[in-house]
Amino acid sequence: MKKMNLRQMQVDQTGTITFVKADGELGRRIRDMGLIPGKEIKVQGRAPLKDPVSLRIMGFTLTLRNNEADHIEVEVK
Amino acid sequence: MSAAIVLAGNPNSGKTTLFNELTGARQHVGNYPGVTVEKKQGTCPTESGKLTIVDLPGTYSLTAYSLEEVVARDFLVDENPSMVVDIVDASNLERNLYLTVQFMEMGLPVTIALNMMDVADKRRIKIDIEKLSKLLDVPVVPTIARKGKGKKELLTTISSHVENKIKPLNISYGRDIDTALDKMEEMIELSGFLTAKYRARWVAIKYFENDSQITELGKKADQKIASDLERVVEKVTDHLSATLDTHPEGMIADHRYGFINSILKQGVISYAQDRNRQQISDKIDRVVTNQFLGPIIMVAIIMGLYKFTFSYSEIPIGWFESFFGWMGGVADSALSDGLLKSLVISGIIDGVGGVLGFVPLIMFMFLGIAFLEDSGYLARMAFMLDRVFRMFGLHGSSVIAFIVSGGIAGGCAVPGVMAARTLKSPKERLATLLTVPFMNCGAKLPVFALLVAAFFSENEATVMLLITLISWVGALLVARLLRSTIIKGEATPFVMELPPYRLPTIKGILIHTWERTWQYIQKAGTVILGVSIILWAMMTFPGLDQTKIQEFENQRSVITSGVSSQILDELETIQGDQLSANALTVKESLTQVDFDEAHAGLKNSIAGRIGSSLEGITKFAGFDWRTNIALVGGFAAKEVVVSTLGTAYSMGEVDPEEITSLSDKLKAADGWGPLTAFSLILFTIFYAPCFVTVVCIAKEAGSWKWAGFSVVFNTALAFGVSVLFYQIGSIVL
C-alpha cells in the first residue's frame, strides 16, 4: 500500500481515494461526480498532451485536468 | 389531469430521448427567463388527458454553481411540478441516484424512470427494481427510451402517483451536522425564514453547503436569522476541521453517497463482472484518443465536418439564391423605378434572402455537430484539445466554433457562434463567442482575393496562408486578453464525463437540428431584416439633389443627341451582345454615366458621408473615403466590401466572384499599393463582425451589451492593428 497523488498514477493503475483537498466550486464538482474518499478509481488514459487524465469510477469515465487531480490523494496497491 | 410534470436527470442519461419519445413533435423550445439556458416544453396525450412536460437541463447535482443547476432548482421551487420524473441511467446507478436523493431532500414527488436497462443487461448488471422502489419509497419504472420501451407503464405510474402525499427524505449527515440541522430546522420553522418557498431542513442543509444563492436570499429575508444560522454552521465547521480535518460540504457529499451505497448494498444491485472493466467504449478510446492516432483521427473528423457543412449546404443555398434572384427579377419588372423598388429589392428581398441564405448552413452544421455530440465524440475532442485551448482561457470544445467560423478559411461565423452552445462553461463560452468572428469566413475571402490578386499576385498562396495564421493568432491572443481582463476568472473545472460511445438516433438528431434552425429563423430573422433595411437606407439616402440628377440626364442627352434614331431603336430592342459596334459604344458611354451617378449617389449617402468624414482618421491606416464606405457596407456582409468598392470607383456593383477588372483598377488607382492593401486585409480580418453575426452574438450571449462590445472593440482593435502596420510599414519601406 502506497499513498500518492492522482497525478502521479500510471495508466491502468487502480487505487482508492483517501482524501480530497479541493473546496469551493472545484471541490463541489469533484465530489458531485463521486470522487470521495473510499471510492475505487482506475486511470483510463491521458490526452495526447498528457493532460487532462481520464479515469474510471463507479463504472463510468471521468476527465480531470492534472492541476485538478492534484487535489486528490490515492492509495495504490 | 393536465398537471405539469418535469423530466430531470443527469446529462447522457437518455433524458432528451425520453422527452422526444413522450412528446414527439409537440414541443416548444424557448429560454428560461433572463438566461440562455434552453427550456423545452411539450405535451403528451394520455388516457386521462393532456400532460404538459418540461425538460429540465441535465445536471449531476443541484448546487448553485452552474447555471443549469440554478435554473433547474429555481424551476422546481417556483413551479412546484406535480411530479419529477427522474431519468436514471441503470448502467450508472450509483452516480445517478445522487441527484435523485437531492430531489427527495427537497420534498419533491419523484418517479424514477430506470433507463438504459438494455445497456445494464449487456454489462450484466442486475437490478432488483422492486427492492429499489421499496427502499427509496418512490415508484421505479424500467425503460429503454431509445426503443420507446416502458413509456406506457411510466405514464400510468405517473398518473397513479401524482396525488400521493410525499414524505421528504432526511439523510443522516453524521452526529455533529444532524444535531445542528435539527436546531436550525427549528429556528427556521419558528421564524418562517424562507419557508414560503423552501423546506426548512433543506435550507439548513444549503447553509452547510455554503450555497451562495440561498445564503444571499436569507440575508435579504431576515438578517438576524441569517447570521444566527451562519453562526451555527461556523461552529460545526470549526469543530469538524479540528477533529476530523474535513468540512461540512465534504461530509454531506460523503454521507449522500453513503446513503445510496447502503441502499444498493441491500441486494438492489449485483455485478456479474467488475464494473470498472474495459467496455467497448474504452477499447475505442484506446485508439481514438491515442497519442499519435488521436490527433490524426481528430483532424480527419474536423475536415469531414467542415466539408459536410460547407459543401453539401451549397446546393440548397443555390436554390435559395436563385429563388431570391427570381423574386428580385419579378419585383424589378413589376415595380416602376424609384425608392419603393429599391427598398423592395435591396432592402427587403436581399434582407430576407440574407436571413434564409444562412439556414442551410446552420442546418448542416447542427446536423454534423448533433451527430458528434450525441455519439460522444465531441467530449473526446474537448478532452484532447483542452491543454492547448486552456492556455488561452478557452475550453477544448471551443475548437468546433473556431473551425466552423472559418478556422479553415471559408467557414461562416453565424453557425460558428451558434456552435459555441456546446460549451457548458460560461466564461470560456463568452470568450469563444467574442473571438470566433476573427476567423476567415467565406465572405471575407473575396475581399482578400481581390487585394491579393491586385498586389501580391506572385505570392498568392503564401499571403493567404499568412492571413489564416494572423487570424488564428489574433483570435487566441484576444481570447487570452479578454480572459485576463473583462471575462476574468478561474478556469471552469474540467470535471467532465466521457459518455460511452452511442449511435445517435435519427429522430433525436433531426429534432435537435430543426429546433436550432427554427430558433435562428424566428429570433435572429426579424432583427436581421430590420438592420438590413436600415443599412439599405444608409447607402441610399438622402440621394442626389435635383440639379445633380439633371446634370447626369444632360450628359445622357449629350451622348444620345448625336446618334441616329436607328441606333437608338437598336438600343431599345436588341440585347447586349448582338448590338452593332456603333450602338455598343453608345451603350458603354451611357452605362458609364449610370456608374458615375451611382458613385455620386453613394458618396452623398449617409454611409458616404460617414466614410468621407472619417477620412481624416482613417488616412493613418491608409484608407480613403472609398475604402471607408466599402467597410461600412461590409457590416451588412463582408463580401459587400468588394461590390461597394466597385461602385465607389464608378464601376457599378462588382460581382464579388469576378474581380479582375476591379483589381486592375485598384492597382492603377491613387493611394493604393501593397502597404494599403495589406493594411486593409488586416482591418478586414479584425473589424466588427457582419451584423448577422452580431445579432447571433447578442442572442447567444443573452445580452446586447456583448454584441455592442464586439462591434466597438473589434473595430478599435482592427484600426489599431492597421494603423500600426501602415505607419511602421511607411517608415520601413
PDB file of N, CA and C in Angstrom, chain B residues 73 194 271 305 433 526 533 701:
ATOM      1  N   ARG B  73     -33.143  24.139 -10.356  1.00  0.00           N
ATOM      2  CA  ARG B  73     -33.610  24.253  -8.979  1.00  0.00           C
ATOM      3  C   ARG B  73     -34.713  25.303  -8.850  1.00  0.00           C
ATOM      4  N   LEU B 194     -37.740  31.965   4.898  1.00  0.00           N
ATOM      5  CA  LEU B 194     -37.721  31.379   3.546  1.00  0.00           C
ATOM      6  C   LEU B 194     -38.670  30.195   3.363  1.00  0.00           C
ATOM      7  N   TYR B 271     -23.296  -7.115  -9.600  1.00  0.00           N
ATOM      8  CA  TYR B 271     -22.486  -7.081 -10.810  1.00  0.00           C
ATOM      9  C   TYR B 271     -21.938  -8.466 -11.080  1.00  0.00           C
ATOM     10  N   LEU B 305     -16.388  17.211 -40.975  1.00  0.00           N
ATOM     11  CA  LEU B 305     -17.492  18.080 -40.538  1.00  0.00           C
ATOM     12  C   LEU B 305     -17.532  19.342 -41.389  1.00  0.00           C
ATOM     13  N   LEU B 433     -17.329  33.052 -28.107  1.00  0.00           N
ATOM     14  CA  LEU B 433     -18.289  33.825 -28.898  1.00  0.00           C
ATOM     15  C   LEU B 433     -17.655  35.096 -29.460  1.00  0.00           C
ATOM     16  N   THR B 526     -36.018  38.343 -37.574  1.00  0.00           N
ATOM     17  CA  THR B 526     -36.699  39.629 -37.543  1.00  0.00           C
ATOM     18  C   THR B 526     -35.716  40.783 -37.394  1.00  0.00           C
ATOM     19  N   ILE B 533     -32.734  46.692 -43.656  1.00  0.00           N
ATOM     20  CA  ILE B 533     -33.437  47.865 -44.197  1.00  0.00           C
ATOM     21  C   ILE B 533     -32.716  49.152 -43.778  1.00  0.00           C
ATOM     22  N   ALA B 701     -25.163  35.255 -26.269  1.00  0.00           N
ATOM     23  CA  ALA B 701     -24.594  35.734 -25.003  1.00  0.00           C
ATOM     24  C   ALA B 701     -25.701  36.203 -24.070  1.00  0.00           C
TER      25      ALA B 701
END
